[in-house]
mmCIF file of C-alpha atoms and ligand atoms in Angstrom:
data_model
loop_
_atom_site.group_PDB
_atom_site.id
_atom_site.type_symbol
_atom_site.label_atom_id
_atom_site.label_comp_id
_atom_site.label_asym_id
_atom_site.label_seq_id
_atom_site.Cartn_x
_atom_site.Cartn_y
_atom_site.Cartn_z
ATOM 1 C CA MET Q 1 182.632 270.019 103.180
ATOM 2 C CA ASP Q 2 186.092 271.664 103.255
ATOM 3 C CA GLU Q 3 189.135 269.434 102.554
ATOM 4 C CA LEU Q 4 191.362 268.136 105.328
ATOM 5 C CA ASP Q 5 194.954 269.142 105.319
ATOM 6 C CA SER Q 6 196.959 266.509 107.373
ATOM 7 C CA ASN Q 7 200.043 268.603 107.092
ATOM 8 C CA PHE Q 8 198.418 271.654 108.783
ATOM 9 C CA LYS Q 9 199.600 270.770 112.276
ATOM 10 C CA TYR Q 10 203.223 270.253 111.147
ATOM 11 C CA GLU Q 11 203.032 273.698 109.352
ATOM 12 C CA ILE Q 12 202.157 275.164 112.815
ATOM 13 C CA ALA Q 13 204.543 273.111 114.692
ATOM 14 C CA LYS Q 14 207.413 274.437 112.513
ATOM 15 C CA ARG Q 15 206.765 278.016 113.742
ATOM 16 C CA HIS Q 16 207.824 279.466 116.992
ATOM 17 C CA GLY Q 17 204.882 279.123 119.361
ATOM 18 C CA GLY Q 18 203.322 276.178 117.512
ATOM 19 C CA GLU Q 19 205.856 273.492 118.457
ATOM 20 C CA LYS Q 20 203.852 271.766 121.155
ATOM 21 C CA ILE Q 21 200.246 271.612 119.316
ATOM 22 C CA LYS Q 22 200.399 267.807 119.230
ATOM 23 C CA ASN Q 23 200.738 267.725 123.110
ATOM 24 C CA CYS Q 24 197.155 268.685 123.495
ATOM 25 C CA PHE Q 25 194.967 266.121 125.018
ATOM 26 C CA SER Q 26 191.875 268.190 124.903
ATOM 27 C CA CYS Q 27 191.473 268.792 128.653
ATOM 28 C CA GLY Q 28 189.504 272.059 128.206
ATOM 29 C CA THR Q 29 191.619 274.144 130.737
ATOM 30 C CA CYS Q 30 192.178 276.643 128.153
ATOM 31 C CA THR Q 31 188.439 277.055 127.355
ATOM 32 C CA ALA Q 32 187.703 277.397 131.002
ATOM 33 C CA SER Q 33 190.316 280.193 131.262
ATOM 34 C CA CYS Q 34 189.458 282.177 128.185
ATOM 35 C CA PRO Q 35 187.860 285.698 128.793
ATOM 36 C CA VAL Q 36 186.555 285.732 125.170
ATOM 37 C CA ARG Q 37 184.719 282.364 125.900
ATOM 38 C CA LYS Q 38 183.058 284.144 128.799
ATOM 39 C CA ILE Q 39 181.498 286.638 126.452
ATOM 40 C CA ASP Q 40 180.136 283.938 123.932
ATOM 41 C CA GLU Q 41 180.361 280.231 124.375
ATOM 42 C CA LYS Q 42 181.037 279.484 120.665
ATOM 43 C CA PHE Q 43 184.563 280.760 121.189
ATOM 44 C CA ASN Q 44 186.671 277.999 122.267
ATOM 45 C CA PRO Q 45 190.472 277.579 122.037
ATOM 46 C CA ARG Q 46 190.405 273.744 122.794
ATOM 47 C CA GLN Q 47 188.083 273.360 119.648
ATOM 48 C CA ILE Q 48 190.375 275.487 117.427
ATOM 49 C CA ILE Q 49 193.439 273.353 118.346
ATOM 50 C CA ARG Q 50 191.410 270.201 117.884
ATOM 51 C CA MET Q 51 190.364 271.425 114.399
ATOM 52 C CA ALA Q 52 193.909 272.272 113.644
ATOM 53 C CA ILE Q 53 195.220 268.942 114.697
ATOM 54 C CA LEU Q 54 192.651 267.235 112.385
ATOM 55 C CA GLY Q 55 193.630 269.324 109.455
ATOM 56 C CA MET Q 56 190.635 271.563 109.237
ATOM 57 C CA LYS Q 57 192.649 274.377 107.936
ATOM 58 C CA GLU Q 58 190.216 276.440 106.134
ATOM 59 C CA ARG Q 59 187.678 276.552 108.887
ATOM 60 C CA VAL Q 60 190.427 277.400 111.388
ATOM 61 C CA PHE Q 61 191.603 280.465 109.082
ATOM 62 C CA LYS Q 62 187.978 281.512 108.815
ATOM 63 C CA SER Q 63 187.247 281.394 112.498
ATOM 64 C CA ASP Q 64 186.323 284.595 114.176
ATOM 65 C CA PHE Q 65 187.783 283.151 117.414
ATOM 66 C CA VAL Q 66 191.314 283.076 116.217
ATOM 67 C CA TRP Q 67 191.112 286.823 115.490
ATOM 68 C CA LEU Q 68 189.309 287.738 118.801
ATOM 69 C CA CYS Q 69 191.960 286.086 120.911
ATOM 70 C CA THR Q 70 193.415 288.800 123.086
ATOM 71 C CA ALA Q 71 196.620 287.162 123.731
ATOM 72 C CA CYS Q 72 195.895 287.514 127.500
ATOM 73 C CA TYR Q 73 197.997 284.421 128.300
ATOM 74 C CA ASN Q 74 195.373 282.962 130.614
ATOM 75 C CA CYS Q 75 195.239 279.693 128.855
ATOM 76 C CA GLN Q 76 198.944 279.469 128.187
ATOM 77 C CA GLU Q 77 199.738 279.946 131.924
ATOM 78 C CA ARG Q 78 197.488 276.974 132.823
ATOM 79 C CA CYS Q 79 197.790 274.479 130.067
ATOM 80 C CA PRO Q 80 199.026 271.201 131.849
ATOM 81 C CA GLN Q 81 200.632 270.115 128.489
ATOM 82 C CA ASP Q 82 202.707 273.293 128.011
ATOM 83 C CA VAL Q 83 200.955 274.133 124.805
ATOM 84 C CA LEU Q 84 201.932 277.798 124.095
ATOM 85 C CA ILE Q 85 198.225 278.555 123.200
ATOM 86 C CA SER Q 86 198.314 282.261 122.866
ATOM 87 C CA ASP Q 87 201.460 282.134 120.734
ATOM 88 C CA LEU Q 88 199.861 279.406 118.681
ATOM 89 C CA MET Q 89 196.881 281.622 117.762
ATOM 90 C CA ALA Q 90 199.414 284.159 116.684
ATOM 91 C CA VAL Q 91 201.121 281.409 114.350
ATOM 92 C CA ILE Q 92 197.444 280.727 113.047
ATOM 93 C CA LYS Q 93 196.844 284.229 112.350
ATOM 94 C CA ASN Q 94 200.193 284.579 110.522
ATOM 95 C CA LEU Q 95 199.630 281.548 108.484
ATOM 96 C CA ALA Q 96 196.071 282.654 107.669
ATOM 97 C CA THR Q 97 197.316 286.077 106.663
ATOM 98 C CA GLU Q 98 199.939 284.600 104.366
ATOM 99 C CA ALA Q 99 197.126 282.480 102.808
ATOM 100 C CA GLY Q 100 195.020 285.537 102.138
ATOM 101 C CA TYR Q 101 192.473 284.938 105.015
ATOM 102 C CA ILE Q 102 193.092 288.102 106.910
ATOM 103 C CA HIS Q 103 189.930 289.035 108.953
ATOM 104 C CA PRO Q 104 188.086 292.100 107.617
ATOM 105 C CA SER Q 105 188.333 293.830 110.996
ATOM 106 C CA TYR Q 106 192.129 293.644 110.796
ATOM 107 C CA VAL Q 107 191.945 294.802 107.185
ATOM 108 C CA GLN Q 108 189.871 297.945 108.317
ATOM 109 C CA ILE Q 109 192.258 298.728 111.110
ATOM 110 C CA ALA Q 110 195.372 298.488 108.864
ATOM 111 C CA ASN Q 111 193.814 300.614 106.363
ATOM 112 C CA PHE Q 112 192.991 303.161 108.818
ATOM 113 C CA VAL Q 113 196.608 303.165 110.140
ATOM 114 C CA LYS Q 114 197.957 303.320 106.720
ATOM 115 C CA ALA Q 115 195.834 306.392 105.756
ATOM 116 C CA SER Q 116 196.382 308.307 109.133
ATOM 117 C CA GLY Q 117 199.395 306.798 110.792
ATOM 118 C CA ARG Q 118 197.250 306.134 114.003
ATOM 119 C CA VAL Q 119 194.569 303.615 115.346
ATOM 120 C CA TYR Q 120 192.465 306.633 116.317
ATOM 121 C CA VAL Q 121 191.269 309.812 114.657
ATOM 122 C CA LEU Q 122 193.187 312.847 115.713
ATOM 123 C CA GLU Q 123 191.542 316.022 114.540
ATOM 124 C CA ASP Q 124 192.074 319.795 114.629
ATOM 125 C CA PHE Q 125 189.601 319.837 117.568
ATOM 126 C CA ASP Q 126 191.877 317.508 119.539
ATOM 127 C CA ASN Q 127 194.870 319.796 118.832
ATOM 128 C CA LYS Q 128 192.829 322.847 120.115
ATOM 129 C CA LYS Q 129 192.106 320.942 123.415
ATOM 130 C CA ARG Q 130 195.830 320.023 123.550
ATOM 131 C CA GLU Q 131 196.842 323.638 123.027
ATOM 132 C CA LYS Q 132 194.454 324.798 125.846
ATOM 133 C CA ALA Q 133 196.184 322.101 128.018
ATOM 134 C CA GLY Q 134 199.622 323.400 127.191
ATOM 135 C CA LEU Q 135 200.293 320.361 125.087
ATOM 136 C CA PRO Q 136 202.298 320.515 121.778
ATOM 137 C CA PHE Q 137 200.533 320.317 118.398
ATOM 138 C CA LEU Q 138 200.418 316.697 116.870
ATOM 139 C CA PRO Q 139 200.147 315.957 113.040
ATOM 140 C CA THR Q 140 196.733 314.667 112.113
ATOM 141 C CA LYS Q 141 198.376 312.547 109.494
ATOM 142 C CA LEU Q 142 201.712 310.671 109.523
ATOM 143 C CA GLU Q 143 202.498 310.422 105.766
ATOM 144 C CA ASP Q 144 205.474 308.187 106.216
ATOM 145 C CA VAL Q 145 203.347 305.274 107.575
ATOM 146 C CA SER Q 146 201.822 304.737 104.231
ATOM 147 C CA LYS Q 147 205.344 304.326 102.854
ATOM 148 C CA ILE Q 148 206.151 301.891 105.426
ATOM 149 C CA PHE Q 149 203.244 299.841 104.325
ATOM 150 C CA GLU Q 150 204.346 299.989 100.744
ATOM 151 C CA MET Q 151 207.961 299.341 101.382
ATOM 152 C CA SER Q 152 207.499 296.434 103.952
ATOM 153 C CA GLY Q 153 205.098 294.486 101.958
ATOM 154 C CA LEU Q 154 202.228 295.020 104.460
ATOM 155 C CA ASP Q 155 200.148 296.576 101.659
ATOM 156 C CA ARG Q 156 199.581 293.415 99.714
ATOM 157 C CA TYR Q 157 197.637 291.842 102.739
ATOM 158 C CA ILE Q 158 195.191 294.632 103.049
ATOM 159 C CA LYS Q 159 194.498 295.386 99.553
ATOM 160 C CA LYS Q 160 190.911 294.511 98.495
HETATM 161 S S1 LIG E 201 194.734 273.384 128.167
HETATM 162 FE FE1 LIG E 201 196.354 272.730 126.914
HETATM 163 S S2 LIG E 201 196.125 270.432 126.790
HETATM 164 FE FE2 LIG E 201 194.213 271.281 127.626
HETATM 165 S S3 LIG E 201 192.820 271.639 125.745
HETATM 166 FE FE3 LIG E 201 193.866 273.530 126.098
HETATM 167 S S4 LIG E 201 195.665 273.297 124.757
HETATM 168 FE FE4 LIG E 201 194.860 271.141 125.204
HETATM 169 S S1 LIG E 202 195.202 284.049 124.998
HETATM 170 FE FE1 LIG E 202 193.447 283.856 123.722
HETATM 171 S S2 LIG E 202 192.722 281.818 123.661
HETATM 172 FE FE2 LIG E 202 194.055 282.086 125.486
HETATM 173 S S3 LIG E 202 192.593 282.792 127.193
HETATM 174 FE FE3 LIG E 202 193.472 284.591 126.195
HETATM 175 S S4 LIG E 202 191.812 285.123 124.711
HETATM 176 FE FE4 LIG E 202 191.458 282.934 125.255
#
């Protein structure tokens, strides 16, 4: 069993968006509002918040749900205790990343952006279509983006 970290909720509460974590009285309004939950019942913001309050740091960091949260703010708008749930999920993602738990799907996207400068592939074929439509040529690679990754320190989070 993973060790509990009783300091975890305070770590979250120190960051913008996490301040009100301890207000949660586990009503479940967030869970009932969550579109990710509608796709799969195992995703549950109330449970993540409860686990964070209990100090289950490692399990929270490794939870797929935290990374699948779409930041839609449905939950945050409805929370009767003013817990900033969407912002809190971002706080958890940031803490997880700092602790080396970045989700593999995020690593993959970041590596892709680093290599091409885009979140989607742009090929010569696309430029031919653009030309036909009277649109200007776009470079298929943006070299400076990989320099930004290196200079900003983002690189160290996505290196395998
Ligand atoms: S809606 Fe607010 S108070 Fe209710 S479980 Fe979610 S975070 Fe806690
Ligand atoms: S912000 Fe995240 S946790 Fe809240 S309802 Fe949207 S997807 Fe669910």
